[in-house]
DNA sequence: ATATAAATGAAAATGATTTTCAATAAGAGT
DNA sequence: ACTCTTATTGAAAATCATTTTCATTTATAT
């Protein structure tokens, strides 16, 4: 329960209200579902995951909602190279949960890691500064992914 | 002219022969085209670029050839987030030309950079080692991209 | 030159995502 | 609670990059 909003309105209600967005059943269902998993879910995964309890929420709405949530910064959208986008909640109990990925090229799963984020941060900061100056490029974001074989897929 | 093969058979003929692949008109055309540009080209870009001189090379073959070249390690395939894959020659005069990208979220163009590769290399090596051990993950590749606004797109 | 399998191109298929549009339902005001 | 306005929704159709199919062509070993 992020930000101590264990009971009462979920913490993100304010964000919606502030943007003039309505709080609807599909939106609640999707955010609730995402907050219950730590996996990287495709739009269809989410559609299926919700469908049992909310059979009337369509896949179209899932796509539309995810787009909105990404735009609002509540959800991260990733491409792990298998042709379908993956989504995960951006916010954790401690605020935005920036992290990088280890992507298995065999089973497609992605592992979150934050271990070296601090070391990386320094390099990134320096790199970003240098690149910004040299190329007059305003960096706002970065993507770092390592590809390889996961534990389970090592044995061919 | 990589590896000093300025005249005579292009340097990559050997690679093809070694794999039992045939040297065909479409394959020559595509490799030749890619070697003449430093841009990041989509399959269709390549198809169009070749079409004037080789009107009988189909888009299907462009896709198939690119897939082959990527698998052979002669070409890099990237996703800059606009829904179409981009390709570029992996080999330069000095061998494999590993580099990272600055991707403009406005115009979609990508700038190659190698400036900080050396500094990054050290961190990456350390990171890869640590991650490999902790997650028992065999890392074979990585992707680093910075997103933001390019020089030209800065002025809104 | 011939044989054989690899490679090709046109057309059709695929599959994730987006668009369209009429119907529904938040939520502000009463 | 009731009404009004308009954001939101769901189903079906459309998009569009990429892949598959399959009959034809062509590279190359002999
Ligand atoms: Mn993640
Ligand atoms: Mn590049
Ligand atoms: Zn795996
Ligand atoms: Zn730009």
Coordinates of C-alpha atoms (C1' of nucleotides) and ligand atoms in Angstrom, one line a residue:
Chain A
X1 CA 0.0 0.0 0.0
X2 CA 2.1 2.9 -1.4
X3 CA 2.3 6.1 0.6
X4 CA 0.4 4.7 3.4
X5 CA -3.0 4.7 1.7
X6 CA -3.8 1.2 3.0
X7 CA -7.4 2.0 3.4
X8 CA -9.7 4.7 1.9
X9 CA -9.1 6.0 -1.6
X10 CA -6.1 4.4 -3.4
X11 CA -3.2 6.8 -3.6
X12 CA -3.6 7.4 -7.4
X13 CA -7.1 8.8 -7.2
X14 CA -5.7 12.2 -6.7
X15 CA -3.5 11.9 -9.8
X16 CA -6.6 11.1 -11.8
X17 CA -8.7 13.9 -10.4
X18 CA -5.9 16.4 -10.9
X19 CA -5.8 15.6 -14.6
X20 CA -9.6 15.6 -15.0
X21 CA -9.6 11.9 -15.7
X22 CA -12.5 9.8 -14.4
X23 CA -12.1 6.9 -12.0
X24 CA -13.7 4.0 -13.7
X25 CA -14.1 0.3 -13.1
X26 CA -11.6 -0.8 -15.9
X27 CA -9.0 1.7 -14.7
X28 CA -9.3 0.5 -11.1
X29 CA -9.2 -3.1 -12.2
X30 CA -6.1 -2.6 -14.2
X31 CA -4.2 -0.6 -11.6
X32 CA -5.3 -3.0 -8.9
X33 CA -4.2 -6.0 -11.0
X34 CA -0.8 -4.4 -11.8
X35 CA -0.2 -3.6 -8.1
X36 CA -0.7 -7.3 -7.3
X37 CA 2.0 -8.6 -9.6
X38 CA 5.7 -8.1 -10.0
X39 CA 5.8 -9.6 -13.4
X40 CA 6.1 -7.9 -16.7
X41 CA 2.6 -8.2 -18.3
X42 CA 1.4 -7.8 -21.9
X43 CA -1.9 -6.1 -22.6
X44 CA -3.4 -9.4 -23.2
X45 CA -2.0 -10.9 -20.0
X46 CA -3.7 -8.1 -18.2
X47 CA -6.9 -8.5 -20.1
X48 CA -7.0 -12.2 -19.2
X49 CA -6.0 -11.6 -15.6
X50 CA -8.8 -9.2 -15.1
X51 CA -11.4 -11.0 -17.2
X52 CA -12.5 -13.5 -14.5
X53 CA -13.5 -10.7 -12.1
X54 CA -14.4 -8.1 -14.8
X55 CA -15.7 -10.0 -17.8
X56 CA -17.0 -6.8 -19.3
X57 CA -13.7 -5.0 -19.6
X58 CA -12.5 -5.2 -23.2
X59 CA -9.0 -5.6 -24.6
X60 CA -9.4 -2.3 -26.3
X61 CA -9.9 -0.6 -23.0
X62 CA -6.9 -2.3 -21.6
X63 CA -4.7 -0.9 -24.4
X64 CA -6.3 2.5 -24.0
X65 CA -5.9 2.5 -20.2
X66 CA -2.3 1.4 -20.4
X67 CA -1.5 4.1 -22.8
X68 CA -3.0 6.6 -20.4
X69 CA -1.1 5.2 -17.4
X70 CA 2.2 5.3 -19.3
X71 CA 1.5 8.9 -20.3
X72 CA 0.7 9.7 -16.6
X73 CA 4.0 8.1 -15.6
X74 CA 2.2 5.5 -13.4
X75 CA 3.2 2.6 -15.6
X76 CA 6.4 1.7 -17.5
X77 CA 6.2 0.2 -21.0
X78 CA 9.0 -2.0 -22.2
X79 CA 9.9 -3.9 -25.3
X80 CA 11.8 -7.1 -24.7
X81 CA 12.0 -8.0 -28.3
X82 CA 9.2 -10.5 -28.7
X83 CA 6.8 -8.3 -30.5
X84 CA 4.5 -7.5 -27.6
X85 CA 4.9 -4.6 -25.2
X86 CA 5.2 -5.3 -21.5
X87 CA 3.9 -3.1 -18.7
X88 CA 4.6 -2.8 -15.0
X89 CA 3.7 -0.4 -12.3
X90 CA 6.2 2.5 -12.1
X91 CA 5.4 3.3 -8.5
X92 CA 6.4 1.2 -5.5
X93 CA 6.1 1.9 -1.8
X94 CA 9.1 4.2 -2.1
X95 CA 8.0 6.2 -5.1
X96 CA 9.1 5.7 -8.7
X97 CA 10.9 2.4 -8.9
X98 CA 13.4 3.0 -11.7
X99 CA 15.3 -0.2 -12.6
X100 CA 17.0 -2.0 -15.4
X101 CA 16.4 -5.5 -16.9
X102 CA 18.1 -8.8 -17.6
X103 CA 16.2 -10.2 -20.5
X104 CA 16.3 -13.9 -21.3
X105 CA 16.5 -14.5 -25.0
X106 CA 15.2 -18.0 -24.6
X107 CA 12.1 -17.8 -22.4
X108 CA 11.6 -14.1 -22.8
X109 CA 11.3 -13.4 -19.1
X110 CA 12.9 -10.3 -17.7
X111 CA 14.5 -9.9 -14.3
X112 CA 14.5 -6.5 -12.6
X113 CA 17.7 -5.4 -11.0
X114 CA 18.7 -2.4 -9.0
X115 CA 22.0 -3.7 -7.7
X116 CA 24.2 -1.5 -9.8
X117 CA 21.9 1.3 -10.3
X118 CA 23.9 3.5 -8.0
X119 CA 27.2 2.9 -9.7
X120 CA 25.4 3.2 -13.0
X121 CA 23.9 6.4 -12.0
X122 CA 27.2 8.1 -11.7
X123 CA 28.4 7.0 -15.1
X124 CA 25.0 7.8 -16.6
X125 CA 25.1 11.3 -15.1
X126 CA 28.6 11.9 -16.5
X127 CA 27.7 10.3 -19.8
X128 CA 24.5 12.3 -20.1
X129 CA 26.3 15.5 -19.4
X130 CA 29.0 14.8 -22.0
X131 CA 26.6 13.7 -24.6
X132 CA 24.2 16.6 -23.9
X133 CA 27.0 19.1 -24.5
X134 CA 28.6 17.4 -27.5
X135 CA 25.4 16.7 -29.4
X136 CA 23.2 19.4 -27.9
X137 CA 20.7 16.7 -27.0
X138 CA 18.4 17.0 -24.0
X139 CA 18.3 13.6 -22.4
X140 CA 15.2 12.8 -20.4
X141 CA 15.3 9.1 -20.1
X142 CA 17.4 6.0 -20.7
X143 CA 17.0 2.3 -21.3
X144 CA 19.5 -0.3 -20.2
X145 CA 18.9 -4.0 -20.8
X146 CA 21.2 -7.0 -20.7
X147 CA 20.4 -9.9 -22.9
X148 CA 21.3 -13.5 -22.3
X149 CA 20.2 -16.8 -20.9
X150 CA 18.5 -17.1 -17.5
X151 CA 19.1 -19.6 -14.8
X152 CA 16.5 -22.0 -16.1
X153 CA 17.4 -21.7 -19.7
X154 CA 21.1 -22.3 -19.2
X155 CA 20.7 -26.0 -19.6
X156 CA 19.9 -25.5 -23.3
Chain B
X1 CA 36.6 -0.7 -47.9
X2 CA 36.8 -2.8 -44.8
X3 CA 39.8 -5.1 -44.3
X4 CA 41.5 -3.7 -47.4
X5 CA 39.1 -5.5 -49.8
X6 CA 38.8 -2.4 -51.9
X7 CA 38.8 -4.4 -55.1
X8 CA 38.0 -8.0 -55.9
X9 CA 35.4 -9.9 -53.9
X10 CA 33.8 -7.9 -51.1
X11 CA 35.1 -9.0 -47.7
X12 CA 31.8 -10.7 -46.7
X13 CA 31.8 -13.2 -49.5
X14 CA 33.9 -15.5 -47.4
X15 CA 31.5 -15.3 -44.5
X16 CA 28.7 -16.4 -46.8
X17 CA 30.6 -19.2 -48.4
X18 CA 31.6 -20.4 -45.0
X19 CA 28.0 -20.7 -43.9
X20 CA 26.9 -22.4 -47.2
X21 CA 24.9 -19.3 -48.1
X22 CA 24.7 -18.3 -51.7
X23 CA 25.8 -14.9 -52.9
X24 CA 22.8 -13.4 -54.7
X25 CA 21.9 -10.2 -56.3
X26 CA 19.5 -9.1 -53.6
X27 CA 22.0 -9.9 -50.9
X28 CA 24.7 -8.0 -52.6
X29 CA 22.4 -5.1 -53.3
X30 CA 21.3 -4.8 -49.6
X31 CA 24.8 -5.1 -48.2
X32 CA 26.1 -2.6 -50.7
X33 CA 23.3 -0.2 -49.9
X34 CA 23.9 -0.5 -46.2
X35 CA 27.6 0.1 -46.6
X36 CA 26.9 3.3 -48.4
X37 CA 24.8 4.9 -45.6
X38 CA 25.4 5.7 -42.0
X39 CA 21.7 6.1 -41.2
X40 CA 19.5 3.7 -39.4
X41 CA 17.2 2.2 -42.1
X42 CA 13.9 0.4 -41.9
X43 CA 13.3 -2.6 -44.1
X44 CA 11.2 -0.4 -46.3
X45 CA 13.8 2.3 -46.5
X46 CA 16.2 -0.3 -47.8
X47 CA 13.6 -1.7 -50.2
X48 CA 13.0 1.8 -51.6
X49 CA 16.6 2.7 -51.7
X50 CA 17.4 -0.4 -53.7
X51 CA 14.4 -0.4 -55.9
X52 CA 15.6 2.1 -58.4
X53 CA 18.6 0.0 -59.4
X54 CA 17.1 -3.4 -58.5
X55 CA 13.4 -3.1 -59.3
X56 CA 13.0 -6.9 -59.1
X57 CA 14.1 -7.2 -55.5
X58 CA 11.0 -7.6 -53.3
X59 CA 10.3 -6.4 -49.8
X60 CA 9.9 -9.9 -48.6
X61 CA 13.4 -10.7 -49.7
X62 CA 14.7 -7.5 -47.9
X63 CA 13.1 -8.8 -44.7
X64 CA 14.5 -12.3 -45.2
X65 CA 18.0 -11.0 -46.0
X66 CA 18.1 -8.7 -43.1
X67 CA 17.1 -11.5 -40.8
X68 CA 19.9 -13.6 -42.2
X69 CA 22.4 -10.8 -41.9
X70 CA 21.4 -10.1 -38.3
X71 CA 21.8 -13.8 -37.5
X72 CA 25.2 -13.8 -39.1
X73 CA 26.2 -10.8 -37.1
X74 CA 26.8 -8.6 -40.1
X75 CA 23.9 -6.3 -39.3
X76 CA 22.5 -4.8 -36.1
X77 CA 18.8 -4.6 -35.6
X78 CA 17.4 -1.9 -33.3
X79 CA 14.0 -0.8 -32.0
X80 CA 13.8 2.9 -31.5
X81 CA 10.2 2.7 -30.4
X82 CA 8.3 3.8 -33.5
X83 CA 7.0 0.4 -34.4
X84 CA 9.5 -0.4 -37.2
X85 CA 12.8 -2.1 -36.8
X86 CA 16.0 -0.2 -37.9
X87 CA 19.0 -1.8 -39.3
X88 CA 22.7 -0.8 -39.8
X89 CA 25.9 -2.5 -40.8
X90 CA 27.6 -4.0 -37.8
X91 CA 31.0 -4.0 -39.4
X92 CA 33.1 -0.9 -40.0
X93 CA 36.7 -0.6 -41.3
X94 CA 37.9 -1.5 -37.9
X95 CA 35.7 -4.6 -37.3
X96 CA 32.5 -4.7 -35.3
X97 CA 31.4 -1.2 -34.5
X98 CA 29.6 -1.6 -31.2
X99 CA 28.0 1.6 -30.1
X100 CA 25.0 3.1 -28.3
X101 CA 22.3 5.5 -29.3
X102 CA 20.8 8.9 -28.5
X103 CA 17.2 8.6 -29.7
X104 CA 15.1 11.7 -30.4
X105 CA 11.6 11.1 -29.1
X106 CA 10.4 13.9 -31.4
X107 CA 11.8 13.2 -34.9
X108 CA 12.7 9.6 -34.2
X109 CA 16.3 9.9 -35.4
X110 CA 19.1 8.1 -33.6
X111 CA 22.6 9.4 -33.1
X112 CA 25.4 6.9 -32.7
X113 CA 27.9 7.6 -30.0
X114 CA 31.1 5.9 -29.0
X115 CA 32.5 8.7 -26.9
X116 CA 31.9 7.2 -23.5
X117 CA 32.0 3.6 -24.6
X118 CA 35.4 3.1 -22.8
X119 CA 34.1 4.4 -19.5
X120 CA 30.9 2.5 -20.0
X121 CA 32.8 -0.7 -20.8
X122 CA 34.4 -0.8 -17.4
X123 CA 31.1 -0.4 -15.6
X124 CA 29.4 -2.8 -17.9
X125 CA 32.0 -5.4 -17.4
X126 CA 31.7 -5.1 -13.6
X127 CA 27.9 -4.9 -13.8
X128 CA 27.7 -8.0 -16.1
X129 CA 30.0 -9.9 -13.8
X130 CA 28.0 -9.1 -10.7
X131 CA 24.7 -9.7 -12.3
X132 CA 25.8 -13.0 -13.9
X133 CA 26.8 -14.3 -10.5
X134 CA 23.9 -13.0 -8.5
X135 CA 21.2 -14.1 -10.9
X136 CA 23.2 -17.0 -12.6
X137 CA 22.5 -15.3 -15.9
X138 CA 24.8 -15.6 -18.9
X139 CA 24.9 -12.2 -20.4
X140 CA 25.7 -12.1 -24.1
X141 CA 24.7 -8.7 -25.2
X142 CA 23.4 -5.3 -23.9
X143 CA 21.4 -2.4 -25.1
X144 CA 21.9 1.1 -24.0
X145 CA 19.8 4.0 -25.4
X146 CA 19.3 7.6 -24.2
X147 CA 16.0 9.2 -25.1
X148 CA 15.4 12.9 -25.4
X149 CA 15.2 15.8 -27.8
X150 CA 17.8 16.3 -30.5
X151 CA 19.4 19.6 -31.5
X152 CA 16.8 20.4 -34.2
X153 CA 13.8 19.4 -32.1
X154 CA 14.8 21.4 -29.0
X155 CA 13.0 24.5 -30.3
X156 CA 9.6 22.7 -29.7
Chain C
dA1 C1' 25.7 -27.8 -69.6
dT2 C1' 23.0 -30.2 -65.9
dA3 C1' 21.1 -31.2 -61.6
dT4 C1' 19.6 -29.9 -57.1
dA5 C1' 18.6 -27.4 -53.4
dA6 C1' 18.7 -22.7 -51.9
dA7 C1' 16.6 -18.3 -52.7
dT8 C1' 13.1 -15.4 -54.5
dG9 C1' 8.7 -12.7 -55.3
dA10 C1' 3.7 -12.1 -55.2
dA11 C1' 0.0 -12.7 -52.7
dA12 C1' -2.1 -14.1 -48.6
dA13 C1' -1.8 -14.6 -43.7
dT14 C1' -0.6 -13.1 -39.1
dG15 C1' -0.9 -10.7 -35.0
dA16 C1' -0.4 -6.8 -32.1
dT17 C1' -2.2 -2.4 -31.7
dT18 C1' -5.3 1.4 -33.3
dT19 C1' -9.5 3.5 -35.0
dT20 C1' -14.4 4.1 -35.5
dC21 C1' -18.7 4.9 -33.6
dA22 C1' -22.8 4.1 -31.2
dA23 C1' -23.9 3.1 -26.4
dT24 C1' -22.7 3.7 -21.5
dA25 C1' -21.7 5.8 -17.2
dA26 C1' -18.7 9.4 -14.2
dG27 C1' -19.4 13.2 -11.8
dA28 C1' -20.8 18.2 -11.6
dG29 C1' -24.7 20.8 -10.7
dT30 C1' -29.6 20.7 -9.3
Chain D
dA1 C1' -32.0 11.3 -6.1
dC2 C1' -32.3 13.3 -10.9
dT3 C1' -30.4 15.4 -15.0
dC4 C1' -27.0 16.9 -18.1
dT5 C1' -22.7 16.9 -20.3
dT6 C1' -19.1 14.6 -22.2
dA7 C1' -15.4 11.3 -21.1
dT8 C1' -15.1 6.5 -21.5
dT9 C1' -16.2 2.1 -23.1
dG10 C1' -16.8 -2.3 -26.1
dA11 C1' -17.3 -4.6 -30.4
dA12 C1' -16.1 -4.7 -34.9
dA13 C1' -13.3 -3.1 -38.5
dA14 C1' -9.0 -1.1 -39.9
dT15 C1' -3.9 -0.7 -39.8
dC16 C1' 0.4 -2.0 -40.7
dA17 C1' 4.9 -4.2 -40.0
dT18 C1' 6.4 -8.6 -40.5
dT19 C1' 5.8 -13.6 -41.7
dT20 C1' 4.2 -17.5 -44.3
dT21 C1' 3.0 -20.0 -48.5
dC22 C1' 4.1 -21.8 -52.7
dA23 C1' 5.2 -21.9 -57.4
dT24 C1' 9.2 -20.2 -60.0
dT25 C1' 13.9 -18.8 -60.5
dT26 C1' 18.9 -19.1 -59.9
dA27 C1' 23.5 -20.0 -57.7
dT28 C1' 26.8 -23.3 -57.8
dA29 C1' 28.7 -28.1 -57.3
dT30 C1' 29.4 -31.7 -60.7
Ligands
LIG1 MN1 10.9 -4.4 -14.6
LIG2 MN1 23.6 3.1 -34.7
LIG3 ZN1 15.0 -18.0 -19.7
LIG4 ZN1 14.7 15.2 -33.2

